[in-house]
CSV table of C-alpha atoms in Angstrom, one decimal:
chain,number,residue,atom,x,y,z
L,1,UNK,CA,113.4,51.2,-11.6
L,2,UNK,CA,114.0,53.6,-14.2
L,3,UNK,CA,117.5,54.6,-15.2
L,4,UNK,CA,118.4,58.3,-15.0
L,5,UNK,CA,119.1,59.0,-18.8
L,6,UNK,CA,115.7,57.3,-19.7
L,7,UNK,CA,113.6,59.5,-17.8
L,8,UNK,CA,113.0,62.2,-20.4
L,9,UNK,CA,112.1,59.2,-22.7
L,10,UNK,CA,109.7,57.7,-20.7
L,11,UNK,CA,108.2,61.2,-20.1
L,12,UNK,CA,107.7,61.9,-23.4
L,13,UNK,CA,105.9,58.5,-23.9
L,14,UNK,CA,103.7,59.2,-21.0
L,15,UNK,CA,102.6,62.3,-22.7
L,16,UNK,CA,102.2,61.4,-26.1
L,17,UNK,CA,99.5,58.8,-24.4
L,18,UNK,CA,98.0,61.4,-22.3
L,19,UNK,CA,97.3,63.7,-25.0
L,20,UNK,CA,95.2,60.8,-27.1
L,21,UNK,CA,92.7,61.1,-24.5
L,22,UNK,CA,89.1,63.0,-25.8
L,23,UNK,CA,87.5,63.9,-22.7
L,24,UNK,CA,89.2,63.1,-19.8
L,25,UNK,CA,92.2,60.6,-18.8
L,26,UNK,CA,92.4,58.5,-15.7
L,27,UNK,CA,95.5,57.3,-14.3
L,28,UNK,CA,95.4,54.7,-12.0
L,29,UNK,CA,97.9,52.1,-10.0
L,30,UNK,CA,97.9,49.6,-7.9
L,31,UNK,CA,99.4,50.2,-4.2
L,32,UNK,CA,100.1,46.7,-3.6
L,33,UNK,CA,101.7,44.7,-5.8
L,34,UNK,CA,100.4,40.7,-6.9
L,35,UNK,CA,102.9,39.4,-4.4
L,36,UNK,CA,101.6,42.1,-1.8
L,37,UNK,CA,104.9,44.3,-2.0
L,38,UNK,CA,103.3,47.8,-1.3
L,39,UNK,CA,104.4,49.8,-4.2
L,40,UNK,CA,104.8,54.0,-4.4
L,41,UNK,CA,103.7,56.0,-7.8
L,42,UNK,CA,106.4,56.7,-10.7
L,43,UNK,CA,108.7,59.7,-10.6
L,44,UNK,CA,107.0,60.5,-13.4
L,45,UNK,CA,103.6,60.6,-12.5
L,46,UNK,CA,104.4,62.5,-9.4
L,47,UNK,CA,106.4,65.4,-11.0
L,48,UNK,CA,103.1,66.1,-13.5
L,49,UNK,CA,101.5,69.3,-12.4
L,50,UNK,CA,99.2,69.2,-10.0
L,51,UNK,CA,96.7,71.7,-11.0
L,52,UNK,CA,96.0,69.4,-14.1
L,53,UNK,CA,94.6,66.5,-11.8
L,54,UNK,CA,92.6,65.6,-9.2
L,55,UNK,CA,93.8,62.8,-6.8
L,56,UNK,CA,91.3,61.0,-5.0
L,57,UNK,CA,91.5,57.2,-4.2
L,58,UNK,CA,89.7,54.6,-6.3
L,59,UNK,CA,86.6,54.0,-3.8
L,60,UNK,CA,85.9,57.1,-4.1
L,61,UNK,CA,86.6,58.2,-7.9
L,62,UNK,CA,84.0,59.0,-10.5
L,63,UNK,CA,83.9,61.6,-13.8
L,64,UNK,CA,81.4,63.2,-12.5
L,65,UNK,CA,78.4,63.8,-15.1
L,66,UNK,CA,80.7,64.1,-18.4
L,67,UNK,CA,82.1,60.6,-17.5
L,68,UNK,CA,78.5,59.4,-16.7
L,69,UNK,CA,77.5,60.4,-20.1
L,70,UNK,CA,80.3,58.8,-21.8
L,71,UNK,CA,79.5,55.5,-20.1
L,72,UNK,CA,76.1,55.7,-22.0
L,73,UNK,CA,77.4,57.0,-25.5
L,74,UNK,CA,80.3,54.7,-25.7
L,75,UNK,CA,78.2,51.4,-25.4
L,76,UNK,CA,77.1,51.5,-28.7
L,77,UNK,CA,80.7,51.7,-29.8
L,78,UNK,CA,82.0,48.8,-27.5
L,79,UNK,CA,79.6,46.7,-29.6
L,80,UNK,CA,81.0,47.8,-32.5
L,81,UNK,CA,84.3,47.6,-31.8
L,82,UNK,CA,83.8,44.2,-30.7
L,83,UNK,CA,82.1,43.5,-33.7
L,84,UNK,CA,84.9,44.8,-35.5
L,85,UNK,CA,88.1,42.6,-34.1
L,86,UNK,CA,86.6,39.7,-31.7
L,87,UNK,CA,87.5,37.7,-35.1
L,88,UNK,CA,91.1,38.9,-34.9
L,89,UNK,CA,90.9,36.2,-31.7
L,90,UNK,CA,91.4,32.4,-32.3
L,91,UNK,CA,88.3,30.6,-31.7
L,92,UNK,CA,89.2,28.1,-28.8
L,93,UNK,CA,87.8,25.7,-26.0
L,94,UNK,CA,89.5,27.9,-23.3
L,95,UNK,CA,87.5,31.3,-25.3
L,96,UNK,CA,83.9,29.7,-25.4
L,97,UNK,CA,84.2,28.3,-21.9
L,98,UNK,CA,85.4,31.9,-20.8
L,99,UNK,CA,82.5,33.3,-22.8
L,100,UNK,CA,79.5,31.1,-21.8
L,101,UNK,CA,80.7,31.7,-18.4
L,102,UNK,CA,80.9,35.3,-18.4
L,103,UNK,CA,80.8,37.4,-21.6
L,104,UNK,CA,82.8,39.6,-19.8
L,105,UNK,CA,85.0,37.6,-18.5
L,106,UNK,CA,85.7,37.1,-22.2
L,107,UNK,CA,85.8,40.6,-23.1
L,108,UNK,CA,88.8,40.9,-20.7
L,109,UNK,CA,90.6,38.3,-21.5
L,110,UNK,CA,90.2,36.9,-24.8
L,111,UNK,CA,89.0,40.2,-26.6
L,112,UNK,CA,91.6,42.8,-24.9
L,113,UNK,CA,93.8,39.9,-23.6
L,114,UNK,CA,94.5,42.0,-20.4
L,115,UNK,CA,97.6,40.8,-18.6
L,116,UNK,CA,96.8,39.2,-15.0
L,117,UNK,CA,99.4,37.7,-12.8
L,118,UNK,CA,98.6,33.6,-12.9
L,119,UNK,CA,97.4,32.5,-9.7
L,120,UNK,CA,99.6,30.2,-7.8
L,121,UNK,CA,97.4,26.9,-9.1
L,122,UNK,CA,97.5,27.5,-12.3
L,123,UNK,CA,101.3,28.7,-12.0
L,124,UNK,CA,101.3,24.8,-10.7
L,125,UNK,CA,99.5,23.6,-13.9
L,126,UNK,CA,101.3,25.3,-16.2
L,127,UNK,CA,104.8,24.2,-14.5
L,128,UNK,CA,103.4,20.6,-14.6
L,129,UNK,CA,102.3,20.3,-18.1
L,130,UNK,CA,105.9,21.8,-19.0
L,131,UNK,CA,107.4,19.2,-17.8
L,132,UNK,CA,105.4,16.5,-18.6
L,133,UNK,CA,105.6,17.9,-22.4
L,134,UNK,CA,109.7,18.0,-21.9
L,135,UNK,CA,109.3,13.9,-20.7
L,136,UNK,CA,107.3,13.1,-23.3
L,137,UNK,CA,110.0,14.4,-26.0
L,138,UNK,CA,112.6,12.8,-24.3
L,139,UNK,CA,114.1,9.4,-26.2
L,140,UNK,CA,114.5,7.7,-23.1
L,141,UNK,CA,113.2,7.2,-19.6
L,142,UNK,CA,114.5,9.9,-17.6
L,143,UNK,CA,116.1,9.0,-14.5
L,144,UNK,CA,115.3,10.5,-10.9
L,145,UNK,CA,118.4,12.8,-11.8
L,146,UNK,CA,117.1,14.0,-14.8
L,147,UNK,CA,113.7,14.2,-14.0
L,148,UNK,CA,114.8,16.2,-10.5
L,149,UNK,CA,117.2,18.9,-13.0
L,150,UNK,CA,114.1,19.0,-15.3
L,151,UNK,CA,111.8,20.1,-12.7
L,152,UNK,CA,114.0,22.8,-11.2
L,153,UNK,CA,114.8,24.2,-14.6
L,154,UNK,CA,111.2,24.5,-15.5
L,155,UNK,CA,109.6,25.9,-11.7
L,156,UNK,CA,113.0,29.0,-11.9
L,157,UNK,CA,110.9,30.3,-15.0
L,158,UNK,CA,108.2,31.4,-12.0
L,159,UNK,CA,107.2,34.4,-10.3
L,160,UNK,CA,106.5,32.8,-7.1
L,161,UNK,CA,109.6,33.3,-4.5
L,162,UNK,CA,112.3,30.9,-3.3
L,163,UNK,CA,110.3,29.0,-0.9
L,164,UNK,CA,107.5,28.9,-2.7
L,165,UNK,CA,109.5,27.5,-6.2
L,166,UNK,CA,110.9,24.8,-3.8
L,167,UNK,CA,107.1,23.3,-2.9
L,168,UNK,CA,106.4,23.8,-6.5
L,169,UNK,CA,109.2,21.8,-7.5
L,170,UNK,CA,108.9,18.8,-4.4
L,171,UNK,CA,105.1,18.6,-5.2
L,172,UNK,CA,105.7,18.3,-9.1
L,173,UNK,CA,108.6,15.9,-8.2
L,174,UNK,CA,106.2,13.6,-5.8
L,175,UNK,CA,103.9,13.3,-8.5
L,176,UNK,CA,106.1,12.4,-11.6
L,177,UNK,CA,108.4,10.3,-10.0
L,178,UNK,CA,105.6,7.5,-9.6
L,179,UNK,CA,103.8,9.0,-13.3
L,180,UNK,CA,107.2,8.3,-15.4
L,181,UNK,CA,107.7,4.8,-13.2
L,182,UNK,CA,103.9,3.5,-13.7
L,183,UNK,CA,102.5,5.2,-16.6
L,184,UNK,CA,105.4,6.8,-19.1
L,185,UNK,CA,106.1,3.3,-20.2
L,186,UNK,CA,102.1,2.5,-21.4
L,187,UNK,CA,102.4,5.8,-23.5
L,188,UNK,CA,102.9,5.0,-27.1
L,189,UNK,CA,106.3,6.0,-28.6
L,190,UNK,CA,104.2,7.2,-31.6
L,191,UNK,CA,103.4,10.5,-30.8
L,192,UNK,CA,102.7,14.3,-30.9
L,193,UNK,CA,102.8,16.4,-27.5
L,194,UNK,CA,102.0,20.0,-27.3
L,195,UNK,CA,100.6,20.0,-30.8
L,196,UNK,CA,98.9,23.3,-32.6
L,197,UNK,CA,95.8,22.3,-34.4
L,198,UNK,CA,93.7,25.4,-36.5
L,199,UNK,CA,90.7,24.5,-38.4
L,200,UNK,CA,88.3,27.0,-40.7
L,201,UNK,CA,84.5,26.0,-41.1
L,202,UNK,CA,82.8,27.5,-44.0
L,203,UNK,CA,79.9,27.5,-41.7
L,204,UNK,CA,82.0,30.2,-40.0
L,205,UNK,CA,84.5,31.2,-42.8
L,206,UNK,CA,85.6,34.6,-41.2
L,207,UNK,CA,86.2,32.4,-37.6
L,208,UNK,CA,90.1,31.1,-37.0
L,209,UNK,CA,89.6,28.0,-34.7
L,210,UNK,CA,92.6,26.5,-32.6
L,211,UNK,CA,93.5,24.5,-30.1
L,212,UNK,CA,96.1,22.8,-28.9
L,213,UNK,CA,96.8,19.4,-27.9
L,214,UNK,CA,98.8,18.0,-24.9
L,215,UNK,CA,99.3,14.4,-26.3
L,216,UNK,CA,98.1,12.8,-29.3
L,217,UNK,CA,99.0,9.2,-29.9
L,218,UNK,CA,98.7,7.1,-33.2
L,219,UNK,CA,97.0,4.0,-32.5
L,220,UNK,CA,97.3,0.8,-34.3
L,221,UNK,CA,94.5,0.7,-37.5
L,222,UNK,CA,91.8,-1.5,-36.6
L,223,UNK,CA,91.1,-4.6,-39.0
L,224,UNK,CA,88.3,-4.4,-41.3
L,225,UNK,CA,85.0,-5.5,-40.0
L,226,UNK,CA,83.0,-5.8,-43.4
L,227,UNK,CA,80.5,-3.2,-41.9
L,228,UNK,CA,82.3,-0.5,-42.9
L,229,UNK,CA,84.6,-0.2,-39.4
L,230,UNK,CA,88.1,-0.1,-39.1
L,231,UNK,CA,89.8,-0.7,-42.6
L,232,UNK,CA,93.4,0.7,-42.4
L,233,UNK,CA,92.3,4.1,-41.4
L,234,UNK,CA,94.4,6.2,-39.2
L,235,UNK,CA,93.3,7.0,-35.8
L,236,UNK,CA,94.4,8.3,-32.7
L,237,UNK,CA,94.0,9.0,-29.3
L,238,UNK,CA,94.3,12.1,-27.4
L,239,UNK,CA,95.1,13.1,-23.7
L,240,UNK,CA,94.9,16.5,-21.6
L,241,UNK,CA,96.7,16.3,-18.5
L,242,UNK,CA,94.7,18.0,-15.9
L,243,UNK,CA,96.3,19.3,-12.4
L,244,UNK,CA,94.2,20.0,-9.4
L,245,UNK,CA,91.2,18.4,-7.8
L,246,UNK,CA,89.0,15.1,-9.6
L,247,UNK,CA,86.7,15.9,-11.9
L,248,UNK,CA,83.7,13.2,-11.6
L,249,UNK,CA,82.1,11.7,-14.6
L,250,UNK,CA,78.7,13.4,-14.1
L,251,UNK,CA,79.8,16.6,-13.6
L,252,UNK,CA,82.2,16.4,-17.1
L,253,UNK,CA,79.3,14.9,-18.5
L,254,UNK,CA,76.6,16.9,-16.9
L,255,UNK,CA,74.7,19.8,-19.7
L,256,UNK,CA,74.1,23.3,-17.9
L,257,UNK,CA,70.7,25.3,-17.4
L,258,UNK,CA,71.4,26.3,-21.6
L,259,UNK,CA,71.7,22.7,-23.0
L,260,UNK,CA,75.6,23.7,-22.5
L,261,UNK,CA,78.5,20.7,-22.2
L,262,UNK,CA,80.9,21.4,-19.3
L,263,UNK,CA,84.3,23.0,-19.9
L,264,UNK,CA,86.2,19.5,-19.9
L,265,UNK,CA,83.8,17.9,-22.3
L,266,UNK,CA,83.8,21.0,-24.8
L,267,UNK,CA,87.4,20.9,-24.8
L,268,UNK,CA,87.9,17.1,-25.8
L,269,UNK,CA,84.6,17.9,-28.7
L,270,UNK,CA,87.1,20.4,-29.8
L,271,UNK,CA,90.2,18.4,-30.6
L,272,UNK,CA,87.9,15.6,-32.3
L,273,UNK,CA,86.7,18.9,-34.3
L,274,UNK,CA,89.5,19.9,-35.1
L,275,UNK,CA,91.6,16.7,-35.8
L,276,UNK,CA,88.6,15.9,-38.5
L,277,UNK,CA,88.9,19.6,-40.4
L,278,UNK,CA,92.2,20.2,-40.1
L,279,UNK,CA,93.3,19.1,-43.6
L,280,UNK,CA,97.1,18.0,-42.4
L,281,UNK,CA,95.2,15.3,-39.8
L,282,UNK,CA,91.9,14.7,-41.0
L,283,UNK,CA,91.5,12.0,-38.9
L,284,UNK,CA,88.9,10.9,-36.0
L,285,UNK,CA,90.1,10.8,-32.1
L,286,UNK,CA,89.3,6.9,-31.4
L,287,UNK,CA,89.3,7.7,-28.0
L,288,UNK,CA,89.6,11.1,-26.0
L,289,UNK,CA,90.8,11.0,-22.9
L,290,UNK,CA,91.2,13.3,-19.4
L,291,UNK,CA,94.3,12.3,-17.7
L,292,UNK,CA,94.3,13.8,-14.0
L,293,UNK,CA,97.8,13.6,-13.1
L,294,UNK,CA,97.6,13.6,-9.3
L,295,UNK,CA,94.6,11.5,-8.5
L,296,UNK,CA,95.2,9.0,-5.6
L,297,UNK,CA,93.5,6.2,-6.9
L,298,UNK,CA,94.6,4.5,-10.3
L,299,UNK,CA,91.0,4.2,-11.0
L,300,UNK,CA,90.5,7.5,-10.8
L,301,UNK,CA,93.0,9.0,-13.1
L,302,UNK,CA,91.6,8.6,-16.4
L,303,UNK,CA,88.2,9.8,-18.0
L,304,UNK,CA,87.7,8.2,-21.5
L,305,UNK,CA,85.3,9.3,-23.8
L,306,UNK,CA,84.4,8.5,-27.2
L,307,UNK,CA,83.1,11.2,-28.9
L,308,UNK,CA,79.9,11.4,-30.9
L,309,UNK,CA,78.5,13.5,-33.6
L,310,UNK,CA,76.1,15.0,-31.2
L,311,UNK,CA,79.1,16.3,-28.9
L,312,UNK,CA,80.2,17.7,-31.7
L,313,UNK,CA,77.1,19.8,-32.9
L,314,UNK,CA,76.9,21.3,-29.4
L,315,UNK,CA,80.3,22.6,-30.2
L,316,UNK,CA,79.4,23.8,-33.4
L,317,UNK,CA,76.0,25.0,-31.9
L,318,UNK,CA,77.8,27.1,-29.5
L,319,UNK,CA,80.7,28.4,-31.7
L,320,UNK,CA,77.4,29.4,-33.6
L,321,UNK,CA,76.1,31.1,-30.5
L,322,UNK,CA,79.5,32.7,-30.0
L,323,UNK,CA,79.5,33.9,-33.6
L,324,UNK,CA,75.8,35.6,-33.7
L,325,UNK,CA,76.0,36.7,-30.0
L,326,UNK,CA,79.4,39.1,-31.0
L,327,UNK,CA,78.2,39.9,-34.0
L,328,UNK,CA,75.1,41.7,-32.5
L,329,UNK,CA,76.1,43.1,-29.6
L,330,UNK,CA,73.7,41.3,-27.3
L,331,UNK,CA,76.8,39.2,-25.8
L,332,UNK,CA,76.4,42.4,-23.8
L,333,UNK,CA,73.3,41.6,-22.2
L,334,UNK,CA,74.2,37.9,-21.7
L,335,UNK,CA,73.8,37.1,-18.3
L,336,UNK,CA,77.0,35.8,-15.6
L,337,UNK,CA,76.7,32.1,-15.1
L,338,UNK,CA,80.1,32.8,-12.4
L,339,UNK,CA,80.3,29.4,-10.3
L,340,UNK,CA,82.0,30.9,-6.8
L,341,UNK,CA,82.3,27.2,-5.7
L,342,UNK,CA,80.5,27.7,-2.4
L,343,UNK,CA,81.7,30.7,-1.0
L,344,UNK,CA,78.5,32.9,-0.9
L,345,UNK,CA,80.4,36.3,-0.9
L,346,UNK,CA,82.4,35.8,-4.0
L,347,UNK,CA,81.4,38.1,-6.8
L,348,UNK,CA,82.6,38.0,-10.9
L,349,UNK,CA,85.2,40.2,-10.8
L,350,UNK,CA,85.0,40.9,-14.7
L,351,UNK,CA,81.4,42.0,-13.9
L,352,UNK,CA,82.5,44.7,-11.4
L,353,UNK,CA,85.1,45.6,-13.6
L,354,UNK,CA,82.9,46.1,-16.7
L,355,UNK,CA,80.3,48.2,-13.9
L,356,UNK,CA,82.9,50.2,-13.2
L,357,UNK,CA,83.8,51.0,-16.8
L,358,UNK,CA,80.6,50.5,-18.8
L,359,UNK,CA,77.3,49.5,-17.3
C-alpha cells in the first residue's frame, strides 16, 4: 500500500540497503501473512532486474559454496559482535529465562529484538494486565459500565479481528467483573502498579538490570521484636498477575537439570533484587506473590513466597552465568533446554532459525 509519489523514494531506500551487502544479499518474504492473508511481493521488488537474481523458493534456497563459507567465517564475528552490544540490553527476568531456555532464543529476541506478531494468548495477557493496571489507578471502584468501556477501549488497540476482539473483551470482562467485586477491595490503596525498577551491581558494573513491577503495595511496619525484626522499616509486598493455565507449587518451586529456579520463581527473586539495590526503594519485598487471575478455585489463585537470600544468589549466580557465557562466546554452544509441552513434533524454532543462518 504504497502511494504513487513515494515509489521513487522507497526505491532509492531499497537500494541504498542492497548495495551495503559484501557478498551476496538475500531477499526474502513471507507469502502468508500472521493472520494467514496470502500476500504478493512489492512493486518494487518485482520491477528489479531480473538478470541480477535468482528466484527460487525458500525450501529450496542455499548460497551455494561462497555462502557456506561465510556461515563458517562469520561465527567468530557473531561472538564478537555479541560481545560487543548484549550489554546495550537491560538485564531482566523475561531475558535470563529466554536465555537459559534457548541461547538463541535470546539472541533473537533480546539481542536483535526481532519483531514477531504476539500470539493470540499472550495478546490475551497483555490486554488483561492493561486493564487491570488502568483499575488499579482508578480512585474508585469502577462500576460494570466503566469496567465494560475500559475493556473495549483497551482489546481495539489489537491486531486480532472483530470477532475475535469481542471474545477477547467477554472473556476479560467474565473474569474482572468477579476480580474487582471480590478482590479490588482487599488491595491496599497504598500503592505502585506498573512500576520501572533498574538496579546496577558492582558485581556486574557494565550490566543495566530492570524489571518491572505489576503491583507493589506498602504494608504496615511491623512492631519491633527486640531481636532485631520489624522496627519501623518499610516493607512491601509485590504481585504479578499471571493469565493462562495454574502454575502448581512444585513446578514454581521445582530447580532444573542446572540447579536453575523456574521462570516464575526467578522473576519474583528479581523484584526482591531489585527493590533492595535500587537506591530510590531499598527496601525488602515482605512477601512476593503470583496472582493468577483466572483460577477457578479461590485457593488456587495466589502463590506466596517469601524470598530468601539463597533465591537470591541463584539469581545473581545466573546473571553471573549470563554475564561470562556472552562474554566468551560459548553461549553459542549452550545447549536448547525448549520444553514443547508434550507435543513430540514440536521443534525450537530459534534453533532452526540460527541453522539456517549460522550453524
Amino acid at each position: 500500500r504504497v502511494e504513487e509519489r513515494d515509489v521513487d523514494a522507497i526505491k532509492r531506500k531499497l537500494y541504498v540497503a542492497i548495495t551495503r551487502a559484501k557478498r551476496f544479499c538475500t531477499l526474502s518474504y513471507a507469502t502468508y501473512s500472521h493472520r494467514e492473508f496470502e500476500q504478493v511481493l512489492a512493486r518494487v521488488i518485482t520491477e528489479l532486474p531480473e538478470e541480477v537474481f535468482v528466484k527460487q523458493p525458500a525450501r529450496n534456497a542455499s548460497h551455494g559454496d561462497a555462502g557456506g563459507k561465510a556461515k563458517l567465517n562469520t561465527l567468530p564475528e557473531l561472538k564478537k559482535l555479541t560481545k560487543a552490544k548484549y550489554a546495550e540490553r537491560y538485564v531482566s527476568a523475561s531475558l535470563l529465562n529466554n536465555f537459559f531456555e534457548c541461547a538463541w532464543k535470546w539472541y533473537f529476541q533480546n539481542l536483535l529484538q526481532l519483531p514477531t506478531p504476539p500470539a493470540e494468548s499472550l495478546e490475551f495477557g497483555i490486554a488483561m494486565h492493561a486493564v487491570v493496571d488502568q483499575i488499579l489507578k482508578m480512585s474508585k471502584t469502577p462500576s460494570d459500565t466503566e469496567l465494560g468501556e475500559i475493556i473495549r477501549e483497551v482489546v481495539a488497540r489489537g491486531r486480532r479481528d472483530d470477532k475475535a476482539r469481542a471474545r477477547a473483551g467477554r472473556e476479560i470482562e467474565n473474569v474482572l467483573q468477579l476480580w474487582v467485586k471480590n478482590r479490588l477491595p482487599e488491595i491496599k490503596l497504598a500503592r505502585k502498579t506498573e512500576e520501572s525498577i533498574s538496579a546496577t551491581d558492582k558485581r556486574f558494573p557494565h550490566l543495566k538490570i530492570y524489571g518491572k513491577i505489576d503491583l507493589i503495595e506498602n504494608l504496615p511496619a511491623r512492631p519491633h521484636d527486640g531481636l532485631g525484626a520489624g522496627g519501623g522499616e518499610k516493607e512491601v509486598r509485590v504481585i504479578d498477575f499471571k493469565t493462562g493455565s495454574l502454575r502448581k507449587k512444585s513446578d514454581i518451586e521445582k530447580l532444573d537439570d542446572e540447579g536453575r529456579m523456574s521462570g516464575n520463581l526467578r522473576q519474583l527473586a528479581m523484584y526482591s533484587y531489585l527493590l533492595r539495590n535500587n537506591p530510590k526503594w531499598a527496601t525488602d519485598a515482605r512477601e512476593s506473590r503470583l496472582e493468577f487471575l483466572e483460577a477457578k478455585n479461590p485457593k488456587e489463585t495466589f502463590y506466596d513466597r517469601v524470598i530468601t537470600p539463597g533465591d537470591i544468589d541463584l539469581l545473581v549466580q545466573d546473571i553471573a552465568d549470563y554475564d561470562n557465557l556472552v562474554k566468551s562466546g560459548e553461549w553459542i554452544n549452550r545447549e536448547c533446554h525448549f520444553n514443547s509441552y508434550g507435543k513430540a513434533s514440536a521443534v525450537c524454532e530459534y534453533c532452526e532459525l540460527a541453522k539456517a543462518l549460522w550453524v
